[in-house]
CSV table of C-alpha atoms and ligand atoms in Angstrom, one decimal:
chain,number,residue,atom,x,y,z
W,20,MET,CA,11.8,-12.8,21.7
W,21,SER,CA,13.0,-10.0,24.0
W,22,ASP,CA,12.5,-6.3,23.4
W,23,THR,CA,15.4,-4.2,22.4
W,24,SER,CA,16.5,-0.6,22.2
W,25,HIS,CA,16.3,1.7,19.2
W,26,GLU,CA,18.6,4.3,20.8
W,27,VAL,CA,21.4,5.8,18.7
W,28,ASP,CA,24.3,4.5,20.6
W,29,VAL,CA,23.1,0.9,21.1
W,30,THR,CA,23.8,-1.7,18.5
W,31,THR,CA,21.5,-4.7,18.2
W,32,VAL,CA,22.1,-7.8,16.2
W,33,LEU,CA,19.2,-9.9,14.8
W,34,ASP,CA,21.2,-13.2,14.8
W,35,ASN,CA,20.8,-16.8,13.8
W,36,ILE,CA,18.7,-16.0,10.7
W,37,GLY,CA,18.3,-19.3,8.7
W,38,LEU,CA,17.4,-17.5,5.5
W,39,LEU,CA,17.7,-13.8,5.0
W,40,ALA,CA,16.1,-12.1,1.9
W,41,THR,CA,17.9,-8.8,1.7
W,42,HIS,CA,16.6,-7.7,-1.7
W,43,ASP,CA,20.1,-6.4,-2.3
W,44,GLU,CA,21.7,-8.4,-5.2
W,45,SER,CA,25.2,-7.3,-4.2
W,46,ALA,CA,24.7,-9.0,-0.7
W,47,GLY,CA,23.5,-12.4,-1.7
W,48,ASP,CA,22.1,-14.8,-4.2
W,49,GLY,CA,19.6,-14.0,-7.0
W,50,PRO,CA,17.1,-11.1,-7.2
W,51,LEU,CA,16.2,-11.6,-3.5
W,52,GLY,CA,19.9,-11.3,-2.4
W,53,LEU,CA,19.5,-14.4,-0.3
W,54,VAL,CA,22.0,-15.1,2.5
W,55,ARG,CA,21.9,-18.2,4.7
W,56,ASN,CA,22.9,-18.3,8.3
W,57,ALA,CA,23.0,-14.6,8.5
W,58,SER,CA,22.7,-11.7,11.0
W,59,VAL,CA,21.8,-8.0,10.7
W,60,VAL,CA,23.2,-5.3,12.9
W,61,TYR,CA,21.3,-2.1,13.4
W,62,ARG,CA,21.6,1.1,15.4
W,63,GLY,CA,19.3,4.2,15.8
W,64,GLY,CA,16.7,2.6,13.6
W,65,ARG,CA,19.0,2.1,10.6
W,66,ILE,CA,20.8,-1.0,9.4
W,67,VAL,CA,24.5,-1.0,9.9
W,68,SER,CA,25.6,-4.3,8.4
W,69,VAL,CA,24.5,-7.6,7.0
W,70,GLY,CA,26.8,-10.5,7.5
W,71,PRO,CA,27.2,-14.1,8.7
W,72,ALA,CA,25.6,-15.2,11.9
W,73,GLY,CA,27.4,-14.1,15.0
W,74,GLN,CA,28.2,-10.4,14.3
W,75,ALA,CA,29.0,-8.5,17.5
W,76,ALA,CA,26.6,-5.9,19.0
W,77,ASP,CA,25.5,-4.6,22.4
W,78,GLU,CA,22.2,-6.6,22.3
W,79,ARG,CA,21.3,-9.9,20.6
W,80,ILE,CA,18.0,-11.1,19.4
W,81,ASP,CA,17.8,-14.8,18.4
W,82,ALA,CA,15.8,-15.5,15.2
W,83,LEU,CA,16.0,-19.2,16.0
W,84,GLY,CA,16.9,-20.1,12.5
W,85,ALA,CA,13.8,-18.5,10.9
W,86,CYS,CA,13.5,-16.8,7.6
W,87,VAL,CA,13.7,-13.0,7.7
W,88,VAL,CA,12.3,-10.7,5.0
W,89,PRO,CA,12.2,-6.9,4.7
W,90,GLY,CA,9.1,-5.2,6.2
W,91,PHE,CA,6.3,-5.0,3.7
W,92,VAL,CA,5.7,-1.6,2.1
W,93,ASP,CA,1.9,-1.1,1.5
W,94,SER,CA,1.7,1.7,-1.0
W,95,HIS,CA,-2.1,1.9,-1.3
W,96,THR,CA,-4.5,2.1,1.7
W,97,HIS,CA,-7.6,4.1,2.8
W,98,LEU,CA,-7.2,3.5,6.5
W,99,VAL,CA,-9.1,6.6,7.7
W,100,PHE,CA,-12.8,5.9,7.8
W,101,ALA,CA,-15.7,5.1,10.2
W,102,GLY,CA,-18.2,2.3,9.8
W,103,ASP,CA,-18.0,-0.7,7.6
W,104,ARG,CA,-19.8,-2.1,4.6
W,105,ALA,CA,-20.2,-5.7,5.4
W,106,ASP,CA,-23.8,-5.7,4.0
W,107,GLU,CA,-22.5,-4.4,0.7
W,108,PHE,CA,-19.9,-7.2,0.7
W,109,SER,CA,-22.5,-9.8,1.4
W,110,ALA,CA,-24.7,-8.5,-1.4
W,111,ARG,CA,-21.8,-8.7,-3.8
W,112,MET,CA,-21.0,-12.3,-2.8
W,113,ALA,CA,-24.7,-12.9,-3.6
W,114,GLY,CA,-24.2,-11.5,-7.1
W,115,GLN,CA,-24.5,-7.7,-6.9
W,116,PRO,CA,-21.7,-5.8,-8.9
W,117,TYR,CA,-19.2,-3.5,-7.1
W,118,ALA,CA,-20.1,0.2,-7.8
W,119,ALA,CA,-18.1,3.3,-7.0
W,120,GLY,CA,-21.2,4.8,-5.3
W,121,GLY,CA,-20.8,2.7,-2.2
W,122,ILE,CA,-18.0,5.1,-1.2
W,123,ARG,CA,-20.7,7.6,-0.2
W,124,THR,CA,-21.8,5.3,2.6
W,125,SER,CA,-18.4,5.6,4.2
W,126,VAL,CA,-18.4,9.3,3.6
W,127,SER,CA,-21.5,9.7,5.7
W,128,ALA,CA,-20.1,7.6,8.5
W,129,THR,CA,-16.7,9.4,8.4
W,130,ARG,CA,-18.2,12.9,8.4
W,131,ALA,CA,-20.3,11.9,11.5
W,132,ALA,CA,-17.3,10.5,13.5
W,133,SER,CA,-15.3,12.6,15.9
W,134,THR,CA,-11.6,13.2,15.2
W,135,ALA,CA,-10.7,11.2,18.3
W,136,GLU,CA,-12.7,8.3,17.0
W,137,LEU,CA,-11.0,8.5,13.6
W,138,VAL,CA,-7.6,8.5,15.3
W,139,ARG,CA,-8.6,5.5,17.4
W,140,LEU,CA,-9.9,3.5,14.4
W,141,THR,CA,-6.9,4.3,12.3
W,142,ALA,CA,-4.5,3.3,15.1
W,143,LEU,CA,-6.3,-0.1,15.4
W,144,ARG,CA,-5.9,-0.7,11.6
W,145,ARG,CA,-2.3,0.5,11.7
W,146,ALA,CA,-1.5,-1.9,14.5
W,147,GLU,CA,-3.3,-4.7,12.6
W,148,ALA,CA,-1.2,-4.0,9.5
W,149,ARG,CA,2.0,-4.0,11.6
W,150,ARG,CA,1.1,-7.4,13.0
W,151,ALA,CA,0.8,-8.6,9.4
W,152,GLY,CA,4.4,-7.4,8.7
W,153,ILE,CA,3.7,-4.0,7.1
W,154,THR,CA,6.2,-1.5,8.3
W,155,THR,CA,5.6,1.3,5.8
W,156,LEU,CA,2.3,2.4,4.5
W,157,GLU,CA,0.6,5.1,2.5
W,158,ILE,CA,-2.8,6.4,3.6
W,159,LYS,CA,-5.3,8.3,1.4
W,160,SER,CA,-8.1,10.6,2.4
W,161,GLY,CA,-11.2,10.3,0.2
W,162,TYR,CA,-14.0,9.7,2.8
W,163,GLY,CA,-14.4,13.3,3.8
W,164,LEU,CA,-15.1,15.0,0.4
W,165,ASP,CA,-15.6,18.4,1.8
W,166,VAL,CA,-12.9,21.0,2.7
W,167,ALA,CA,-13.0,20.4,6.5
W,168,ASN,CA,-13.3,16.7,6.4
W,169,GLU,CA,-10.6,16.0,3.8
W,170,ALA,CA,-8.2,18.2,5.8
W,171,ARG,CA,-9.3,16.4,9.0
W,172,CYS,CA,-8.8,12.9,7.5
W,173,LEU,CA,-5.3,13.9,6.2
W,174,GLN,CA,-4.4,15.3,9.6
W,175,VAL,CA,-5.4,12.0,11.1
W,176,ALA,CA,-3.4,10.1,8.4
W,177,GLU,CA,-0.2,12.1,9.0
W,178,GLU,CA,-0.2,10.9,12.6
W,179,PHE,CA,0.6,7.5,11.1
W,180,THR,CA,2.7,8.1,8.0
W,181,GLY,CA,4.5,10.7,5.9
W,182,ASP,CA,3.1,9.1,2.8
W,183,THR,CA,-0.4,10.8,2.9
W,184,THR,CA,-2.4,11.2,-0.3
W,185,PHE,CA,-5.1,13.7,-1.0
W,186,LEU,CA,-8.0,11.9,-2.7
W,187,GLY,CA,-10.7,14.6,-2.8
W,188,ALA,CA,-11.5,13.2,-6.3
W,189,HIS,CA,-12.7,9.9,-5.0
W,190,VAL,CA,-16.4,10.3,-6.0
W,191,VAL,CA,-18.7,13.2,-6.3
W,192,PRO,CA,-20.4,13.8,-2.9
W,193,PRO,CA,-24.2,14.1,-2.7
W,194,GLU,CA,-24.2,17.9,-2.4
W,195,PHE,CA,-22.5,18.1,-5.8
W,196,GLU,CA,-24.8,15.5,-7.5
W,197,GLY,CA,-24.9,16.2,-11.2
W,198,ARG,CA,-22.3,18.9,-11.0
W,199,THR,CA,-19.1,17.0,-11.4
W,200,ASP,CA,-17.1,19.8,-13.1
W,201,ASP,CA,-18.0,22.2,-10.3
W,202,TYR,CA,-16.9,19.6,-7.7
W,203,VAL,CA,-13.6,19.1,-9.6
W,204,HIS,CA,-13.1,22.9,-9.5
W,205,HIS,CA,-13.7,22.8,-5.7
W,206,VAL,CA,-11.3,20.0,-5.3
W,207,CYS,CA,-8.6,21.9,-7.2
W,208,THR,CA,-9.0,25.1,-5.3
W,209,ASP,CA,-10.5,25.4,-1.8
W,210,MET,CA,-10.1,21.7,-0.9
W,211,LEU,CA,-6.6,21.4,-2.2
W,212,ARG,CA,-5.6,24.5,-0.3
W,213,ALA,CA,-6.7,23.0,3.0
W,214,ALA,CA,-5.4,19.5,2.2
W,215,ALA,CA,-2.0,20.2,0.7
W,216,PRO,CA,-0.2,21.1,3.9
W,217,HIS,CA,-1.0,17.6,5.1
W,218,ALA,CA,-0.3,15.6,2.0
W,219,ARG,CA,2.7,14.3,0.0
W,220,TRP,CA,0.6,12.9,-2.9
W,221,VAL,CA,-2.5,13.7,-4.9
W,222,ASP,CA,-4.7,11.0,-6.4
W,223,ALA,CA,-8.0,10.7,-8.4
W,224,PHE,CA,-10.3,7.8,-9.1
W,225,CYS,CA,-10.3,7.8,-12.9
W,226,GLU,CA,-13.2,5.5,-13.8
W,227,VAL,CA,-16.7,5.4,-15.2
W,228,GLY,CA,-18.9,6.6,-12.3
W,229,ALA,CA,-16.2,8.7,-10.8
W,230,PHE,CA,-13.9,11.1,-12.8
W,231,ASP,CA,-13.0,11.1,-16.5
W,232,ALA,CA,-9.5,11.7,-17.9
W,233,ASP,CA,-9.8,15.5,-18.2
W,234,GLN,CA,-11.2,15.8,-14.7
W,235,SER,CA,-8.5,13.5,-13.3
W,236,ARG,CA,-5.8,15.4,-15.2
W,237,ALA,CA,-7.0,18.7,-13.8
W,238,VAL,CA,-6.7,17.3,-10.2
W,239,LEU,CA,-3.2,15.9,-10.8
W,240,LEU,CA,-2.1,19.2,-12.4
W,241,ALA,CA,-3.5,21.3,-9.5
W,242,GLY,CA,-1.8,19.0,-7.1
W,243,ALA,CA,1.5,19.2,-8.9
W,244,ALA,CA,1.3,23.0,-8.9
W,245,VAL,CA,1.5,22.9,-5.1
W,246,GLY,CA,4.2,20.3,-5.0
W,247,LEU,CA,2.2,17.1,-4.6
W,248,GLY,CA,3.4,13.9,-6.4
W,249,GLY,CA,0.8,12.1,-8.5
W,250,ARG,CA,-0.7,8.7,-8.3
W,251,LEU,CA,-3.9,7.5,-9.9
W,252,HIS,CA,-6.6,4.9,-9.5
W,253,ALA,CA,-6.6,3.5,-13.0
W,254,ASN,CA,-8.4,0.7,-15.0
W,255,GLN,CA,-10.1,-0.9,-12.0
W,256,LEU,CA,-13.5,-1.7,-13.3
W,257,GLY,CA,-12.8,-1.7,-17.0
W,258,HIS,CA,-10.5,-0.6,-19.8
W,259,GLY,CA,-10.1,3.2,-19.8
W,260,PRO,CA,-7.7,6.1,-20.1
W,261,GLY,CA,-6.4,5.9,-16.5
W,262,VAL,CA,-3.1,4.1,-17.1
W,263,GLN,CA,-2.2,6.2,-20.1
W,264,LEU,CA,-3.0,9.4,-18.1
W,265,ALA,CA,-0.8,8.2,-15.1
W,266,VAL,CA,2.1,7.7,-17.5
W,267,GLU,CA,1.5,11.0,-19.3
W,268,MET,CA,1.4,12.8,-15.9
W,269,GLY,CA,4.6,11.1,-14.6
W,270,CYS,CA,2.7,9.5,-11.7
W,271,ALA,CA,4.7,7.4,-9.3
W,272,SER,CA,2.0,4.7,-9.6
W,273,ALA,CA,-1.0,3.6,-11.5
W,274,ASP,CA,-3.1,1.6,-9.1
W,275,HIS,CA,-5.4,-1.4,-9.7
W,276,CYS,CA,-4.5,-2.0,-13.4
W,277,THR,CA,-7.0,-4.8,-13.5
W,278,TYR,CA,-7.6,-4.2,-17.2
W,279,LEU,CA,-4.5,-3.6,-19.2
W,280,SER,CA,-4.4,-3.2,-23.0
W,281,ASP,CA,-1.2,-3.8,-25.0
W,282,ASP,CA,-0.9,-0.1,-25.3
W,283,ASP,CA,-1.2,0.4,-21.6
W,284,ILE,CA,1.5,-2.2,-21.0
W,285,ALA,CA,3.8,-0.6,-23.6
W,286,ALA,CA,3.3,2.8,-22.0
W,287,LEU,CA,4.0,1.6,-18.5
W,288,ALA,CA,7.1,-0.4,-19.6
W,289,ALA,CA,8.6,2.8,-21.2
W,290,SER,CA,7.9,4.9,-18.1
W,291,ASP,CA,8.8,5.4,-14.4
W,292,THR,CA,5.3,4.7,-13.4
W,293,VAL,CA,4.8,1.5,-11.3
W,294,ALA,CA,1.8,-0.7,-11.9
W,295,THR,CA,0.4,-1.4,-8.5
W,296,PHE,CA,-1.8,-4.5,-8.4
W,297,LEU,CA,-4.4,-4.8,-5.6
W,298,PRO,CA,-5.5,-8.4,-6.0
W,299,ALA,CA,-7.5,-8.5,-2.7
W,300,THR,CA,-9.8,-5.9,-4.4
W,301,ASP,CA,-10.4,-8.2,-7.3
W,302,PHE,CA,-11.1,-11.0,-4.9
W,303,SER,CA,-13.5,-8.9,-2.8
W,304,THR,CA,-15.3,-7.5,-5.8
W,305,ARG,CA,-15.4,-10.6,-8.0
W,306,GLN,CA,-13.5,-8.8,-10.7
W,307,PRO,CA,-11.1,-10.8,-13.0
W,308,TYR,CA,-7.5,-10.7,-11.9
W,309,PRO,CA,-5.0,-8.6,-13.8
W,310,ASP,CA,-2.5,-10.2,-16.1
W,311,ALA,CA,0.6,-9.4,-14.1
W,312,ARG,CA,2.7,-12.0,-15.9
W,313,ARG,CA,2.2,-10.2,-19.2
W,314,ALA,CA,3.1,-6.8,-17.6
W,315,ILE,CA,6.2,-8.1,-15.9
W,316,ASP,CA,7.4,-10.0,-19.0
W,317,ALA,CA,7.1,-6.7,-20.9
W,318,GLY,CA,9.3,-4.9,-18.4
W,319,VAL,CA,6.7,-3.1,-16.3
W,320,ALA,CA,7.8,-2.3,-12.7
W,321,VAL,CA,5.1,-3.7,-10.4
W,322,ALA,CA,4.0,-3.4,-6.7
W,323,LEU,CA,1.5,-5.2,-4.6
W,324,ALA,CA,-0.6,-3.4,-2.0
W,325,THR,CA,-3.6,-4.3,0.2
W,326,ASN,CA,-5.9,-1.3,-0.7
W,327,CYS,CA,-7.3,-1.7,2.8
W,328,ASN,CA,-10.7,0.1,2.7
W,329,PRO,CA,-14.2,-0.7,3.9
W,330,GLY,CA,-15.7,-1.2,0.5
W,331,SER,CA,-13.6,-3.1,-2.0
W,332,SER,CA,-10.8,-4.7,0.1
W,333,TYR,CA,-11.1,-4.8,3.9
W,334,THR,CA,-7.8,-6.6,4.6
W,335,THR,CA,-4.4,-5.7,6.0
W,336,SER,CA,-2.9,-9.0,4.9
W,337,MET,CA,0.0,-8.5,2.5
W,338,SER,CA,0.6,-12.3,2.6
W,339,PHE,CA,-2.9,-12.9,1.3
W,340,CYS,CA,-2.2,-10.4,-1.5
W,341,MET,CA,1.0,-12.3,-2.3
W,342,ALA,CA,-0.9,-15.6,-2.3
W,343,LEU,CA,-3.4,-14.2,-4.9
W,344,ALA,CA,-0.5,-12.7,-6.9
W,345,VAL,CA,1.2,-16.1,-7.2
W,346,ARG,CA,-1.9,-18.2,-7.7
W,347,ASP,CA,-4.0,-15.9,-9.9
W,348,LEU,CA,-1.8,-13.2,-11.3
W,349,HIS,CA,0.9,-15.8,-12.2
W,350,MET,CA,3.7,-14.1,-10.4
W,351,THR,CA,6.6,-16.2,-9.0
W,352,MET,CA,7.1,-16.3,-5.2
W,353,GLU,CA,10.1,-14.1,-5.6
W,354,GLU,CA,8.3,-11.5,-7.8
W,355,ALA,CA,5.5,-11.4,-5.2
W,356,LEU,CA,7.8,-10.8,-2.3
W,357,LEU,CA,9.8,-8.1,-4.3
W,358,ALA,CA,6.5,-6.4,-5.3
W,359,ALA,CA,5.3,-6.3,-1.7
W,360,THR,CA,8.5,-4.7,-0.5
W,361,VAL,CA,10.9,-2.9,-3.0
W,362,GLY,CA,8.0,-2.6,-5.5
W,363,GLY,CA,5.9,-0.7,-2.9
W,364,ALA,CA,8.9,1.4,-2.0
W,365,ARG,CA,9.4,2.3,-5.7
W,366,ALA,CA,5.7,3.2,-6.0
W,367,LEU,CA,6.3,5.7,-3.2
W,368,ARG,CA,9.6,6.8,-4.7
W,369,ARG,CA,11.5,5.7,-1.6
W,370,THR,CA,14.9,4.0,-1.4
W,371,ASP,CA,15.1,3.8,2.4
W,372,VAL,CA,12.7,0.9,2.8
W,373,GLY,CA,11.9,-2.4,1.1
W,374,ARG,CA,15.4,-3.8,1.4
W,375,ILE,CA,17.7,-5.0,4.2
W,376,ALA,CA,20.9,-3.2,3.4
W,377,PRO,CA,23.3,-0.7,5.2
W,378,GLY,CA,21.7,2.7,5.5
W,379,CYS,CA,18.1,1.5,5.1
W,380,ARG,CA,15.6,1.7,7.9
W,381,ALA,CA,15.8,-1.3,10.1
W,382,ASP,CA,12.4,-2.8,9.0
W,383,MET,CA,12.3,-6.6,9.1
W,384,VAL,CA,9.8,-9.4,9.5
W,385,VAL,CA,10.8,-12.6,11.3
W,386,LEU,CA,8.7,-15.4,10.0
W,387,ASP,CA,7.5,-18.5,11.8
W,388,ALA,CA,8.8,-20.4,8.8
W,389,PRO,CA,12.0,-21.5,7.2
W,390,SER,CA,11.3,-19.8,3.9
W,391,TYR,CA,9.4,-16.9,2.4
W,392,THR,CA,7.7,-19.5,0.2
W,393,HIS,CA,5.5,-20.3,3.2
W,394,LEU,CA,3.8,-16.9,3.0
W,395,VAL,CA,2.1,-18.3,-0.1
W,396,TYR,CA,2.2,-22.0,0.6
W,397,ARG,CA,0.4,-21.6,3.9
W,398,PRO,CA,-2.4,-19.1,3.0
W,399,GLY,CA,-4.4,-17.6,5.8
W,400,VAL,CA,-1.9,-18.7,8.5
W,401,PRO,CA,-0.4,-15.8,10.5
W,402,LEU,CA,3.3,-16.5,10.0
W,403,VAL,CA,4.7,-13.2,11.3
W,404,ARG,CA,6.5,-14.1,14.5
W,405,ALA,CA,8.0,-10.6,15.1
W,406,VAL,CA,8.3,-7.3,13.4
W,407,VAL,CA,11.2,-4.9,13.6
W,408,GLU,CA,10.2,-1.4,12.6
W,409,ALA,CA,12.8,1.4,12.6
W,410,GLY,CA,14.7,-0.8,15.1
W,411,ARG,CA,11.8,-1.3,17.5
W,412,ILE,CA,10.6,-4.9,17.9
W,413,SER,CA,7.1,-6.0,18.4
U,28,NIG,O1,-9.2,1.7,-4.4
U,28,NIG,N1,-11.6,2.5,-6.2
U,28,NIG,C1,-11.7,3.5,-5.5
U,28,NIG,N2,-11.4,3.5,-4.2
U,28,NIG,C2,-11.3,2.4,-3.4
U,28,NIG,C3,-12.6,1.8,-3.0
U,28,NIG,C4,-13.2,2.5,-2.0
U,28,NIG,C5,-14.5,2.0,-1.5
U,28,NIG,O2,-15.3,1.3,-2.2
U,28,NIG,O3,-14.9,2.5,-0.4
U,28,NIG,C6,-10.4,1.3,-4.1
U,28,NIG,O4,-10.8,0.2,-4.4
């Protein structure tokens, strides 16, 4: 497949698409807005039109009859870190439980790394994610946990995305051991001041072993006071107050949601807060899988994300997450694809990505397959033939 231009005055047509999932119900069949024998014209990084095969343009790329889906929107990652925790993973597979404390191992390695090294490592992971079809992603801090390192990690993150999230409240670092309230005050004052210019969102890990509901609320309120939108790590390791707090605070997303009570589901269904499932985490930590079916049937808006991080989920494969979502969270193929695209966009409160429709960013994945079903049907097989991101093909 040849390269193409993303310049403003050049139109490009991605032509001869066997099956196009637009996710625009007005453009095609069913919730995926399916169009057969289609083409997509784009210019200057934006989609101009969706139509039958053969639309005119300055340049033509032949999809060779393949299935094309919107670029994946990964609304939860922790890409800025140094080192890995393969030993911890091996121990877990041998029966050790996952514990929030492992985060401190990555904090030490990240603090010790130079900024150039963090940029290099993040660029490698960003490129890996793109090869997996991810064209939009959010990146959290959370492995710095002091003023200088949280700001530094966010500065690295903003080189790769506008959706940066300040996660100073990830765990309590060693120098604040036993003084969680003092640390929360530090996060809400000095650390937030340094982080906010580089962040769009604020987040906290609301969980036993990390931060309780009052501490997490304080962080979300402090972030909101300086204009940051809220998102929350909620109900990952057990039932708890996280989901209800995310709804109370109007967070864009409650992430993990592995444990959902009936009240949690009712609260989410009545809110604008997206439940973001991270099934690769449950896989890698041997947690039970969340009951996405029950949430969706109750009217909860859902997203799927990779949660790429060195501790609980070291993957950039959205198709792996989709496979788990279908097999173990009991979502349909269509629900999984929507959750990995428009669902993620909604969790980031964005309308410009996740769909293939006029005006949206030209983000598309050309599959080495005739249908999106193959993303789940052929687990572990790299089916991304080409990625168009803001009109650039790779
Ligand atoms: O989303 N749960 C908290 N944070 C990450 C895990 C980070 C780690 O273990 O390093 C998560 O799973």
